[in-house]
PDB file of C-alpha atoms and ligand atoms in Angstrom:
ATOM      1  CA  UNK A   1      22.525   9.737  84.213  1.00 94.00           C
ATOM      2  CA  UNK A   2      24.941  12.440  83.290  1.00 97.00           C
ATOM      3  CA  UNK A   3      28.264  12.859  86.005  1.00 97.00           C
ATOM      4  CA  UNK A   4      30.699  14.972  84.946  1.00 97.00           C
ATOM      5  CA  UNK A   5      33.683  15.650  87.909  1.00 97.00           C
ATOM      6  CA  UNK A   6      36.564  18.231  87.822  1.00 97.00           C
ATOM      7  CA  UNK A   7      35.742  19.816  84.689  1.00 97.00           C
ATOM      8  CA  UNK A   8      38.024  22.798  84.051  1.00 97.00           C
ATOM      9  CA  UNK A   9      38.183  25.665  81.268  1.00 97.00           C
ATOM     10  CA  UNK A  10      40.120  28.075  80.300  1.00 97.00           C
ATOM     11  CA  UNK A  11      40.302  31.097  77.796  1.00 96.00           C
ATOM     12  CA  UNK A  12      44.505  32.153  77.118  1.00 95.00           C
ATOM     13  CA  UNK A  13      45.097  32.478  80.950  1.00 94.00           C
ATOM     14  CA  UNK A  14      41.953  33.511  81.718  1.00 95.00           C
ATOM     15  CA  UNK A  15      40.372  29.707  84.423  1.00 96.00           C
ATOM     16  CA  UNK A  16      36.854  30.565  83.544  1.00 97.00           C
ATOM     17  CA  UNK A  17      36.129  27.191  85.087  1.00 97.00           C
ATOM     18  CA  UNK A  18      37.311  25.473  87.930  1.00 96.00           C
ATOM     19  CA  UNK A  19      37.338  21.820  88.732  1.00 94.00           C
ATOM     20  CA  UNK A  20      32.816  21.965  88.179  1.00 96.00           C
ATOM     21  CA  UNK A  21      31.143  18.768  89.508  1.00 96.00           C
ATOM     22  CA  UNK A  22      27.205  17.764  88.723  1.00 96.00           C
ATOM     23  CA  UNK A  23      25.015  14.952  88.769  1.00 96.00           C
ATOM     24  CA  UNK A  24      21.949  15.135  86.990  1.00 96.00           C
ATOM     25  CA  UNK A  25      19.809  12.287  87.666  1.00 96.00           C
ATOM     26  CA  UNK A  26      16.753  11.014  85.265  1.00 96.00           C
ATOM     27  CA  UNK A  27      14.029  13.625  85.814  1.00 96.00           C
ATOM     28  CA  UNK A  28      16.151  16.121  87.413  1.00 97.00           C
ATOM     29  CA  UNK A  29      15.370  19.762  86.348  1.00 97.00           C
ATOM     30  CA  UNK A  30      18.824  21.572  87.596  1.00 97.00           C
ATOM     31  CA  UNK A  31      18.323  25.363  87.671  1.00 97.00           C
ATOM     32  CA  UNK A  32      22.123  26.796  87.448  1.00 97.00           C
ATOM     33  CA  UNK A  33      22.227  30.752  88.617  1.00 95.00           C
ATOM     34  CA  UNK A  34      24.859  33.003  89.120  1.00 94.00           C
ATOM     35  CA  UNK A  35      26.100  36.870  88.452  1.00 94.00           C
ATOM     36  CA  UNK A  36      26.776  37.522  84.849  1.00 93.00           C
ATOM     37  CA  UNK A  37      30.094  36.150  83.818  1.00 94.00           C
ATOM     38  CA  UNK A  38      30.382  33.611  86.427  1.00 96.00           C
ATOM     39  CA  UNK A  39      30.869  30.837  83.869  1.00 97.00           C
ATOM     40  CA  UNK A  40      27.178  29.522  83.062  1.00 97.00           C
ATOM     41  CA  UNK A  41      27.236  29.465  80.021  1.00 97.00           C
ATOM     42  CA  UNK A  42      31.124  28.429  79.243  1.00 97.00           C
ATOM     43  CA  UNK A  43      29.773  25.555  81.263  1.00 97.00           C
ATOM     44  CA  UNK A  44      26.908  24.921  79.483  1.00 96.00           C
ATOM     45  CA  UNK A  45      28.718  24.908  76.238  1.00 96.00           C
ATOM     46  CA  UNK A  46      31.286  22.360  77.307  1.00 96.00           C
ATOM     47  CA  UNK A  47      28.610  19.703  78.224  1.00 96.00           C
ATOM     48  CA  UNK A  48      27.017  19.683  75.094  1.00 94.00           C
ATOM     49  CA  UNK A  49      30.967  20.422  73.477  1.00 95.00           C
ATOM     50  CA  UNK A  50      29.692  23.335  71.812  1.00 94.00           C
ATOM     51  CA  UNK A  51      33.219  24.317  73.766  1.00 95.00           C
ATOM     52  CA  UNK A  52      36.053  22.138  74.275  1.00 95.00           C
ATOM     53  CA  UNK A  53      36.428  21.780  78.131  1.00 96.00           C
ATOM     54  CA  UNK A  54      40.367  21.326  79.185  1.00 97.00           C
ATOM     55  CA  UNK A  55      39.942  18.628  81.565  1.00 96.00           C
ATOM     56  CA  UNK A  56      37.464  16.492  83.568  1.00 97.00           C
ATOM     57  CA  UNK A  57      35.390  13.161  83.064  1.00 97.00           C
ATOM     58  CA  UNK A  58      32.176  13.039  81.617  1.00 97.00           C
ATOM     59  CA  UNK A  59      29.986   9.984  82.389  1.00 97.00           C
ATOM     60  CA  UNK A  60      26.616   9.508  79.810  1.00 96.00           C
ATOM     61  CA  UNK A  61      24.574   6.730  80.451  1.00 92.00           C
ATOM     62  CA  UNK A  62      27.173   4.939  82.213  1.00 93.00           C
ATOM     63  CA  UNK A  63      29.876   5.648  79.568  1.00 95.00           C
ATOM     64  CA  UNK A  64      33.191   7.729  80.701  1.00 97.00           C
ATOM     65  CA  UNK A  65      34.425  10.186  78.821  1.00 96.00           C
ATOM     66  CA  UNK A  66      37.671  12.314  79.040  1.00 96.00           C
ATOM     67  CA  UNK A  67      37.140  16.118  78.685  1.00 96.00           C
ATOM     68  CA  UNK A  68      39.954  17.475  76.117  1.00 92.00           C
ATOM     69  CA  UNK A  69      40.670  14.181  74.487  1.00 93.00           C
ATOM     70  CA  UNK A  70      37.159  13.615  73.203  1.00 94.00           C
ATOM     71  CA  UNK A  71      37.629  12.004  69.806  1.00 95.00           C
ATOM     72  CA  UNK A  72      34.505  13.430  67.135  1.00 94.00           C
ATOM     73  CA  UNK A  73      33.019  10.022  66.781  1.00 95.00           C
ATOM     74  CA  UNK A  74      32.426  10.071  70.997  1.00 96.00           C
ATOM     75  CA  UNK A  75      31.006  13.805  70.727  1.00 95.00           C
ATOM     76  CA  UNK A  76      28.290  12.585  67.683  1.00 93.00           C
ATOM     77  CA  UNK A  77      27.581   9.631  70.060  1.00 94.00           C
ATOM     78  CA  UNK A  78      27.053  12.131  73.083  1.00 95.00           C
ATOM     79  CA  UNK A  79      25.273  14.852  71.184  1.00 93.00           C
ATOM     80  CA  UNK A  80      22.587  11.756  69.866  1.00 93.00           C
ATOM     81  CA  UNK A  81      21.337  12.318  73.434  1.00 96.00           C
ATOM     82  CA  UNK A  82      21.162  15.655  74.141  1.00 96.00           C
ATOM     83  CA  UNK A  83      20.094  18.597  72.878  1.00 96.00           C
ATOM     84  CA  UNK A  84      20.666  23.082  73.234  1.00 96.00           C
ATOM     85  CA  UNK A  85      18.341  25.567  73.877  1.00 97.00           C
ATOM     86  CA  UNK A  86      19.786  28.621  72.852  1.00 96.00           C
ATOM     87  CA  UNK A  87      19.066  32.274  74.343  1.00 94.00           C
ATOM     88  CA  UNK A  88      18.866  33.761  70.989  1.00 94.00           C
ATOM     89  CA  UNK A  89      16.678  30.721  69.416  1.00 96.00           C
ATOM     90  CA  UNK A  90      19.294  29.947  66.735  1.00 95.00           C
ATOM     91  CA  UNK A  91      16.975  28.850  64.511  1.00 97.00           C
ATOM     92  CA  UNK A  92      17.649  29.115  60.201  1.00 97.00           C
ATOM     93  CA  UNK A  93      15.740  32.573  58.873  1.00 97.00           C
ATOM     94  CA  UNK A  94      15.274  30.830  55.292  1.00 97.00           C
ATOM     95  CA  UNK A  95      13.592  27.825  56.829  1.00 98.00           C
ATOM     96  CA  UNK A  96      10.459  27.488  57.730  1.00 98.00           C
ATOM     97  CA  UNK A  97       9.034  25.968  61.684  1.00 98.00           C
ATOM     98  CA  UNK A  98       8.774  22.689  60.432  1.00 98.00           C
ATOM     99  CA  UNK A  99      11.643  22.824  58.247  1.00 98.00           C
ATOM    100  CA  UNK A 100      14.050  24.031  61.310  1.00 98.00           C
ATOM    101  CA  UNK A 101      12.436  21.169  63.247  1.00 98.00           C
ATOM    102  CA  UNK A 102      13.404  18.580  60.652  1.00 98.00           C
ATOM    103  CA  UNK A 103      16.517  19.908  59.032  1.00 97.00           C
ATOM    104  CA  UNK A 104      18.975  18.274  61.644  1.00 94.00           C
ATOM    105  CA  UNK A 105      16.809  14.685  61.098  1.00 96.00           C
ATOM    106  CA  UNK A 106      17.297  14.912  57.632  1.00 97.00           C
ATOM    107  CA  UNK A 107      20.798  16.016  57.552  1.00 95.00           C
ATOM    108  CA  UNK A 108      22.439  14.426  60.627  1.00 91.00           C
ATOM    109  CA  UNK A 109      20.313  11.650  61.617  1.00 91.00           C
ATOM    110  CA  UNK A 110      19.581  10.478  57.598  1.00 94.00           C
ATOM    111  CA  UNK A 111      16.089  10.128  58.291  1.00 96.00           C
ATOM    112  CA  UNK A 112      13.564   9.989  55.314  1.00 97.00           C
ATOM    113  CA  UNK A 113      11.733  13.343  55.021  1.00 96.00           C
ATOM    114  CA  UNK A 114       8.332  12.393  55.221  1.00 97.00           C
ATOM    115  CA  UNK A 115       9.326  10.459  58.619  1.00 97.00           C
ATOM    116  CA  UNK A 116      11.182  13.567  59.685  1.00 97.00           C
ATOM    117  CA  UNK A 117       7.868  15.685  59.612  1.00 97.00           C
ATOM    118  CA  UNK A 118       5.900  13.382  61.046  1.00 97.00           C
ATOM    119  CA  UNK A 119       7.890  13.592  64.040  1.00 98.00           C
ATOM    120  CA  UNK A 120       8.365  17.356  63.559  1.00 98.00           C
ATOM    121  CA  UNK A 121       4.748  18.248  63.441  1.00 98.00           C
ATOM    122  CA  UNK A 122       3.947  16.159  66.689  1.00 97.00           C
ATOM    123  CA  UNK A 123       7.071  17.912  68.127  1.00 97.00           C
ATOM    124  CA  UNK A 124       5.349  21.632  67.284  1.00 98.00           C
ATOM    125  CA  UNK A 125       2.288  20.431  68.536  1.00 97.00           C
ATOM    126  CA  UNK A 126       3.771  19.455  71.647  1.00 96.00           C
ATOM    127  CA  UNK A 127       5.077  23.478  72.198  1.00 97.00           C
ATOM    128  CA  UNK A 128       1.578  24.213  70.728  1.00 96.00           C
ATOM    129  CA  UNK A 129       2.717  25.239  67.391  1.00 97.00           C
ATOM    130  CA  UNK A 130       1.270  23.128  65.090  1.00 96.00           C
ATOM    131  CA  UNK A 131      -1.019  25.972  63.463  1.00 96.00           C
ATOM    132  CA  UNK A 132       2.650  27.867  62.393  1.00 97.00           C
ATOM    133  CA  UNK A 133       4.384  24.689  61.144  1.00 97.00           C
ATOM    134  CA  UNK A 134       4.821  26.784  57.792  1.00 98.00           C
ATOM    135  CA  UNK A 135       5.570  30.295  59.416  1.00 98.00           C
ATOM    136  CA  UNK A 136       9.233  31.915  59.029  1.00 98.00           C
ATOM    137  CA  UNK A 137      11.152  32.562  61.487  1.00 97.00           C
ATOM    138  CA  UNK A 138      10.741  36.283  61.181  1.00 97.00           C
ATOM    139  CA  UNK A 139       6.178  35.662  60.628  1.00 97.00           C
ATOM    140  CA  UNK A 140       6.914  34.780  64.283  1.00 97.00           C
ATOM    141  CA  UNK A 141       7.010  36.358  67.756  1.00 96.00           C
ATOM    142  CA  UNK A 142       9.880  35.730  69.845  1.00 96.00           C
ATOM    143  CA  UNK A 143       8.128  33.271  72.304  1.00 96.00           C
ATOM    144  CA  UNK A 144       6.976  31.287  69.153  1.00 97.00           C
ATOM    145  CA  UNK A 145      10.507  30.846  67.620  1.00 97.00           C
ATOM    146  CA  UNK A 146      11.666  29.617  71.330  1.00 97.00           C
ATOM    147  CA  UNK A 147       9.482  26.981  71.381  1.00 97.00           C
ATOM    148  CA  UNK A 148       9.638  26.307  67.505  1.00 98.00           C
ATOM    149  CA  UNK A 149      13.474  25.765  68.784  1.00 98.00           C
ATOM    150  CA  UNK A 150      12.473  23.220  71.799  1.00 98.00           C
ATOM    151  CA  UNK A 151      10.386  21.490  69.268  1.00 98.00           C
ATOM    152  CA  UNK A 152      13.683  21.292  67.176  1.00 97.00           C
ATOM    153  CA  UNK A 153      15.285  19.729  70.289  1.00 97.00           C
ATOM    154  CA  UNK A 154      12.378  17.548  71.480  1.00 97.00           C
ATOM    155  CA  UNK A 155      12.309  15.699  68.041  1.00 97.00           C
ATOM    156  CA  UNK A 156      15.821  14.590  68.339  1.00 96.00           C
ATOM    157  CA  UNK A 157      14.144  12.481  71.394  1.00 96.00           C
ATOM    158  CA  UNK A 158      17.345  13.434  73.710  1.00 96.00           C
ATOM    159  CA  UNK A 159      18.035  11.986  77.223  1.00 96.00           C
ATOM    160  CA  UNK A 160      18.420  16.152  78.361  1.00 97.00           C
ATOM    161  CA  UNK A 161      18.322  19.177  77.219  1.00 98.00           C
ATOM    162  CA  UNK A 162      20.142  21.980  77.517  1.00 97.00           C
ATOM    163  CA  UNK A 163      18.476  25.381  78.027  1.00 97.00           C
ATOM    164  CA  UNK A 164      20.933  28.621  78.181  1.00 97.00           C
ATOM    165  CA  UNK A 165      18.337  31.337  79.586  1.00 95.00           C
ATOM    166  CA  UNK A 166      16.057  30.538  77.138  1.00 95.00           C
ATOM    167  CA  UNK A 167      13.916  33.663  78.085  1.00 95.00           C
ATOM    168  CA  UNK A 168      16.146  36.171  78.574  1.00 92.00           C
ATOM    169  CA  UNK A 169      16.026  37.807  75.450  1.00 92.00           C
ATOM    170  CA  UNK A 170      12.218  37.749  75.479  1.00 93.00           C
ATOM    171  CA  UNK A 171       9.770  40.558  76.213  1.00 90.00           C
ATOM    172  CA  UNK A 172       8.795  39.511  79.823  1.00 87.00           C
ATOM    173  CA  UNK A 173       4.815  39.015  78.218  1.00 87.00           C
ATOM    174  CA  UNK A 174       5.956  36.802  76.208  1.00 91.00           C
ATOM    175  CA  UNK A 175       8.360  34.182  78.932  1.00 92.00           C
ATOM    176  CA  UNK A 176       5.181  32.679  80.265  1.00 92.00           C
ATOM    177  CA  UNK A 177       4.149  30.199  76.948  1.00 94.00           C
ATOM    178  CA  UNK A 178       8.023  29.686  77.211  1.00 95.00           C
ATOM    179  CA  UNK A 179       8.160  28.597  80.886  1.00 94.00           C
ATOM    180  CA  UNK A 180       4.436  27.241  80.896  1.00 94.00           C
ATOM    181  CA  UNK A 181       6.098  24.596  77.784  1.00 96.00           C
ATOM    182  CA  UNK A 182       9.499  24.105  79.782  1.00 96.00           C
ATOM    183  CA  UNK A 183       6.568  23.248  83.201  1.00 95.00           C
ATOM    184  CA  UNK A 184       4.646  20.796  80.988  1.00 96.00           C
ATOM    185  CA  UNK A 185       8.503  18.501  79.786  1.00 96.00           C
ATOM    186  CA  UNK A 186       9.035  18.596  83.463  1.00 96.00           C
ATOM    187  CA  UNK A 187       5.667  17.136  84.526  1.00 95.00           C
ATOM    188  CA  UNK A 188       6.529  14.465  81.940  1.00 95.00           C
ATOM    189  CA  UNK A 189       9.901  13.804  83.290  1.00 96.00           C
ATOM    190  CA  UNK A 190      12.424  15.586  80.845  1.00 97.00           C
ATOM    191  CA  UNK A 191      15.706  15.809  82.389  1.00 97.00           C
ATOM    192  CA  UNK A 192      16.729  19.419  82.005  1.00 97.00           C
ATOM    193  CA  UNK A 193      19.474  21.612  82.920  1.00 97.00           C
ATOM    194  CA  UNK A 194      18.402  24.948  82.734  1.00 97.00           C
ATOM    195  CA  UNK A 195      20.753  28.792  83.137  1.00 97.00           C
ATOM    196  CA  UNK A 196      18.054  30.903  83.903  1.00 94.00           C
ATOM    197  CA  UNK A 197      17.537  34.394  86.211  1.00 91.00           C
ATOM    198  CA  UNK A 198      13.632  33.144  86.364  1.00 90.00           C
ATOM    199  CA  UNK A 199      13.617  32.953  89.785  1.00 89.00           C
ATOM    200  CA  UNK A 200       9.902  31.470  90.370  1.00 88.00           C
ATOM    201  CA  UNK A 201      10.859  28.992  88.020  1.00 90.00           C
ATOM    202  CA  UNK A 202      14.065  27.791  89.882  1.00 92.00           C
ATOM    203  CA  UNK A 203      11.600  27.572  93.095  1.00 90.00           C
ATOM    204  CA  UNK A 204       8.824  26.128  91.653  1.00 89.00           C
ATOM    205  CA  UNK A 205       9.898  23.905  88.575  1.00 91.00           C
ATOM    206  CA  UNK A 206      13.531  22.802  89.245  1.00 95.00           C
ATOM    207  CA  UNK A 207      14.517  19.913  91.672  1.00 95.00           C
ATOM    208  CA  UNK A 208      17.352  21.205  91.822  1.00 95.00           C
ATOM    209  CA  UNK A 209      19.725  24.517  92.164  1.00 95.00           C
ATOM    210  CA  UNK A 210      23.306  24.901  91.365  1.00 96.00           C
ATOM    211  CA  UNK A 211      24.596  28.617  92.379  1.00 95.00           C
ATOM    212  CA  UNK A 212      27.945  29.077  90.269  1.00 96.00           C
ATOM    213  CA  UNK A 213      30.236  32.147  90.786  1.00 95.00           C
ATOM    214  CA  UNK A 214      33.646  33.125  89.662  1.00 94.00           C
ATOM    215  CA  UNK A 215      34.021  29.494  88.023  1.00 96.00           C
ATOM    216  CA  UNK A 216      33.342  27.313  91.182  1.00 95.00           C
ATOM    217  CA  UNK A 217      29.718  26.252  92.050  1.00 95.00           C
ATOM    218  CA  UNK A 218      29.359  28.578  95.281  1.00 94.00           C
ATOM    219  CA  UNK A 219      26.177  26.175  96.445  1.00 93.00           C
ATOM    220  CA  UNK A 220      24.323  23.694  95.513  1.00 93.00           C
ATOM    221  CA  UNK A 221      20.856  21.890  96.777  1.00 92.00           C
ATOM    222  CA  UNK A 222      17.404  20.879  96.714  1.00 93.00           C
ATOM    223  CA  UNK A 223      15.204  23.740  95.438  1.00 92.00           C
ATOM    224  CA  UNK A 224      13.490  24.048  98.216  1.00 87.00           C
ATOM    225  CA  UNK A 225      16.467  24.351 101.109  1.00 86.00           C
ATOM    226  CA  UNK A 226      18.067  26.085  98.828  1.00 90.00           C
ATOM    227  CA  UNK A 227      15.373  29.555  98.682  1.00 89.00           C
ATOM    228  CA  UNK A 228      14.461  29.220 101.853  1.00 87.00           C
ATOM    229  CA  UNK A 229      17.863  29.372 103.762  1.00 84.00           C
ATOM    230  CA  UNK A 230      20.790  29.588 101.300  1.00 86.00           C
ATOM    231  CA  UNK A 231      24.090  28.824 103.374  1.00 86.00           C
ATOM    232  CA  UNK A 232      26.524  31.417 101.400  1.00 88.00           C
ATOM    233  CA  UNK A 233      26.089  35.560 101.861  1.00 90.00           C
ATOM    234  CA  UNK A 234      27.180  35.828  98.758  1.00 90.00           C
ATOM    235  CA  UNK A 235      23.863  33.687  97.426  1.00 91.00           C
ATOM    236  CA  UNK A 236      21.819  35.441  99.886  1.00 90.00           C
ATOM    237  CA  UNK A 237      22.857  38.867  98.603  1.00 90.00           C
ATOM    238  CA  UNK A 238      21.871  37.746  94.660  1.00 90.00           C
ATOM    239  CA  UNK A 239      18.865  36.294  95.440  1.00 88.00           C
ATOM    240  CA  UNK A 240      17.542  39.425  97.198  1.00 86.00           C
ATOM    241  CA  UNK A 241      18.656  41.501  94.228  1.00 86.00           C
ATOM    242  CA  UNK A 242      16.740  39.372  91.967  1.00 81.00           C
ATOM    243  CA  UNK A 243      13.508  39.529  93.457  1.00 78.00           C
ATOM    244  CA  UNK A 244      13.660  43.483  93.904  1.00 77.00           C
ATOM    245  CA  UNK A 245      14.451  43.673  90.096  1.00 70.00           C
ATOM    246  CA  UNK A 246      11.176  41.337  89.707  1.00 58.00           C
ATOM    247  CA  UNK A 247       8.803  43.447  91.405  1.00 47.00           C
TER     248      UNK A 247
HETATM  249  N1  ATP B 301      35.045  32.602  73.664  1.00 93.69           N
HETATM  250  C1  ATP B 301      35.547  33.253  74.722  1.00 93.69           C
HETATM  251  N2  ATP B 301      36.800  33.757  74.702  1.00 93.69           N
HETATM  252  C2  ATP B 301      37.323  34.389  75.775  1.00 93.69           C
HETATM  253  N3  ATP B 301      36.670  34.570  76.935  1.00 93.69           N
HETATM  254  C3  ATP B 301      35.414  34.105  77.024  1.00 93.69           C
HETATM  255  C4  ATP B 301      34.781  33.422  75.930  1.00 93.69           C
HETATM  256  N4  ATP B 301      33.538  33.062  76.316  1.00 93.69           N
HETATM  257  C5  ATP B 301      33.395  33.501  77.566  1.00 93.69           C
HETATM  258  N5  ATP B 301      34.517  34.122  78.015  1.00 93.69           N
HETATM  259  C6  ATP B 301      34.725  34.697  79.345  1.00 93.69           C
HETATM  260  O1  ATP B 301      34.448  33.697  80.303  1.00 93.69           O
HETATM  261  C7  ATP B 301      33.781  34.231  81.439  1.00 93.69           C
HETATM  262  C8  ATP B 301      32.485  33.475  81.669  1.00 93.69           C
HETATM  263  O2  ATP B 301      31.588  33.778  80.615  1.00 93.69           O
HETATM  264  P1  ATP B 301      30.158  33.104  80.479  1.00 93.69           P
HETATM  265  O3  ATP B 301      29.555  33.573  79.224  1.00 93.69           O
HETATM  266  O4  ATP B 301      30.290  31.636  80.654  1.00 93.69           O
HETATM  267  O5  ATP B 301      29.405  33.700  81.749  1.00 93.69           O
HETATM  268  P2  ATP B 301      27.872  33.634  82.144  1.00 93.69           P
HETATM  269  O6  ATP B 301      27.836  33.181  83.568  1.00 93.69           O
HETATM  270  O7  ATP B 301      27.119  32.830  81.161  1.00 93.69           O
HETATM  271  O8  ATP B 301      27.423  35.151  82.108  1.00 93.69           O
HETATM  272  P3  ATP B 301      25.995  35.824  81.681  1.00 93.69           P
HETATM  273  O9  ATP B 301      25.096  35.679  82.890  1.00 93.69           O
HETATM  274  O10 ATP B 301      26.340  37.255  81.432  1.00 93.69           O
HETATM  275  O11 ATP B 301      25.487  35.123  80.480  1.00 93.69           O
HETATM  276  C9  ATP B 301      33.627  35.716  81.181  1.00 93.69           C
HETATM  277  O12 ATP B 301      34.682  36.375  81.819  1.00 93.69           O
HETATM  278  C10 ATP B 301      33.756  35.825  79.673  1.00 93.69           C
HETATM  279  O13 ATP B 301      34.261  37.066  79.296  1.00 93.69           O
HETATM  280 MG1   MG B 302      25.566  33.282  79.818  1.00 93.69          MG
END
C-alpha cells in the first residue's frame, strides 16, 4: 500500500537520513524504534511531507511519486489519505473537541458543517469521547486531547495514520486509554505506522518493527522474531535498556 525506497534527508550538511526503505502493507501496524535523534521523526515528517525529503520514490496506492519534486497538487492528493498523530496533540486551544475534529472537514475538505459533525461525533465516540465533544482543549486531560486528536485523524477516513510517540508526553497513568484506542484501530485493521518507546506495545500490537539508528534502519522484522532474538548488538543493547527503565 505505501512503498517508499531510497528516501534521503538532509539538514545544511547534516544526512539525517539515509537511503530509508519501507513497505507498509494494508493492516500493517509498523512500530519504528530507535535512540533519540536517530531520525524517527525527520522520517516520519517526510512521509506525510510535513518535511520535504531530498530524494527517493514514494508509491501510494499504486501511484509513484518523486521525493523533492513533489508538486502541491500531488502532496493534497497524498495527504487525502493519510493522517498525523502528533506527540504534543496539536490540537487548536480556542476550539472546542468537536470543533478540532471538524475544522479540517470544513476548511480543507469543503464539507457542509452539519455533515462534518456528524462524522466528528461518531469519530469521538469511537476514542470514547463523545461525552466531551464540547470540552476545550485545556477542560481536558492529556490522554483525552490525544485521542480527541486521533478522532481528528480518524474522521478524515485515511488509508494510515501516522503516530509520532503519541504517548510520550503523557503521564504514564494516563498512556493506557491512549494505547487501549490505538489496540482497538488495529483489531479493525487500521494501517498504522507508529514511533513509539512503548515497548509492550511494539510486541504485542505491531506486526511489524523497524529499528532505525543514525539515519539507516539498523533492523527490521516481524514483531515477534524481532523481541525474541534481535540480530544487531546494537538493538540488543536498546532493548535491554528499555525494559530496565520500564520496571
Ligand atoms: N528542522 C531541523 N533542522 C536541523 N536539524 C534537525 C531538524 N530536525 C531534526 N534535526 C536533526 O536531525 C536529527 C534527527 O532528528 P529526529 O527528530 O528525526 O530524531 P528522533 O529519532 O525523532 O529523536 P527523538 O527520539 O529524540 O524524538 C537530529 O540530529 C536533529 O537534531
Ligand atoms: Mg522524535
Amino acid at each position: 500500500m505505501l512503498r517508499v525506497r531510497g528516501l534521503r534527508k538532509s539538514f545544511g550538511s547534516l544526512e539525517v537520513l539515509k537511503n530509508i526503505d519501507l513497505d507498509v502493507n494494508k493492516g500493517d501496524v509498523v512500530a519504528i524504534l530507535g535512540p533519540s535523534g536517530s531520525g524517527k521523526t525527520t522520517f516520519l515528517r517526510c512521509l506525510n511531507f510535513l518535511e520535504t525529503a531530498d530524494a527517493g520514490s514514494y508509491t501510494l496506492d499504486g501511484k509513484t511519486y518523486t521525493l523533492g519534486r513533489t508538486s502541491r497538487k500531488e502532496i493534497a492528493e497524498i495527504r487525502r489519505k493519510t493522517a498525523f498523530v502528533f506527540q504534543n496533540f496539536n490540537l487548536f486551544s480556542n476550539m472546542t473537541a468537536l470543533q478540532n475534529v471538524t475544522e479540517g472537514l470544513i476548511t480543507a475538505r469543503k464539507m457542509k458543517r452539519y455533515q462534518a459533525e456528524e462524522i466528528g461525533r461518531m469519530a469521538l465516540d469511537k476514542v470514547g469521547m463523545s461525552e466531551r465533544a464540547g470540552y476545550y482543549p485545556h477542560q481536558l486531560s492529556g490522554g483525552q486531547q490525544q485521542r480527541v486528536a486521533i478522532a481528528r485523524a480518524l474522521a478524515t477516513n485515511p488509508e494510515i495514520i501516522f503516530f509520532d510517540e503519541p504517548t510520550s508526553a503523557l503521564d504514564p497513568e494516563l498512556t493506557g486509554e491512549v494505547l487501549n484506542v490505538m489496540r482497538q484501530l488495529a483489531g479493525e485493521g487500521m494501517t498504522m505506522l507508529v514511533v513509539t518507546h512503548e515497548i509492550a506495545f511494539a510486541r504485542h500490537v505491531s506486526n511489524r518493527v523497524i529499528f532505525m539508528d543514525e539515519g539507516v534502519v539498523l533492523e527490521s522484522g516481524e514483531s515477534r522474531g524481532f523481541f525474541e532474538a534481535p540480530g544487531e548488538k546494537r538493538v540488543r543493547e536498546f532493548l535491554r535498556a528499555l525494559e530496565k527503565r520500564d520496571v
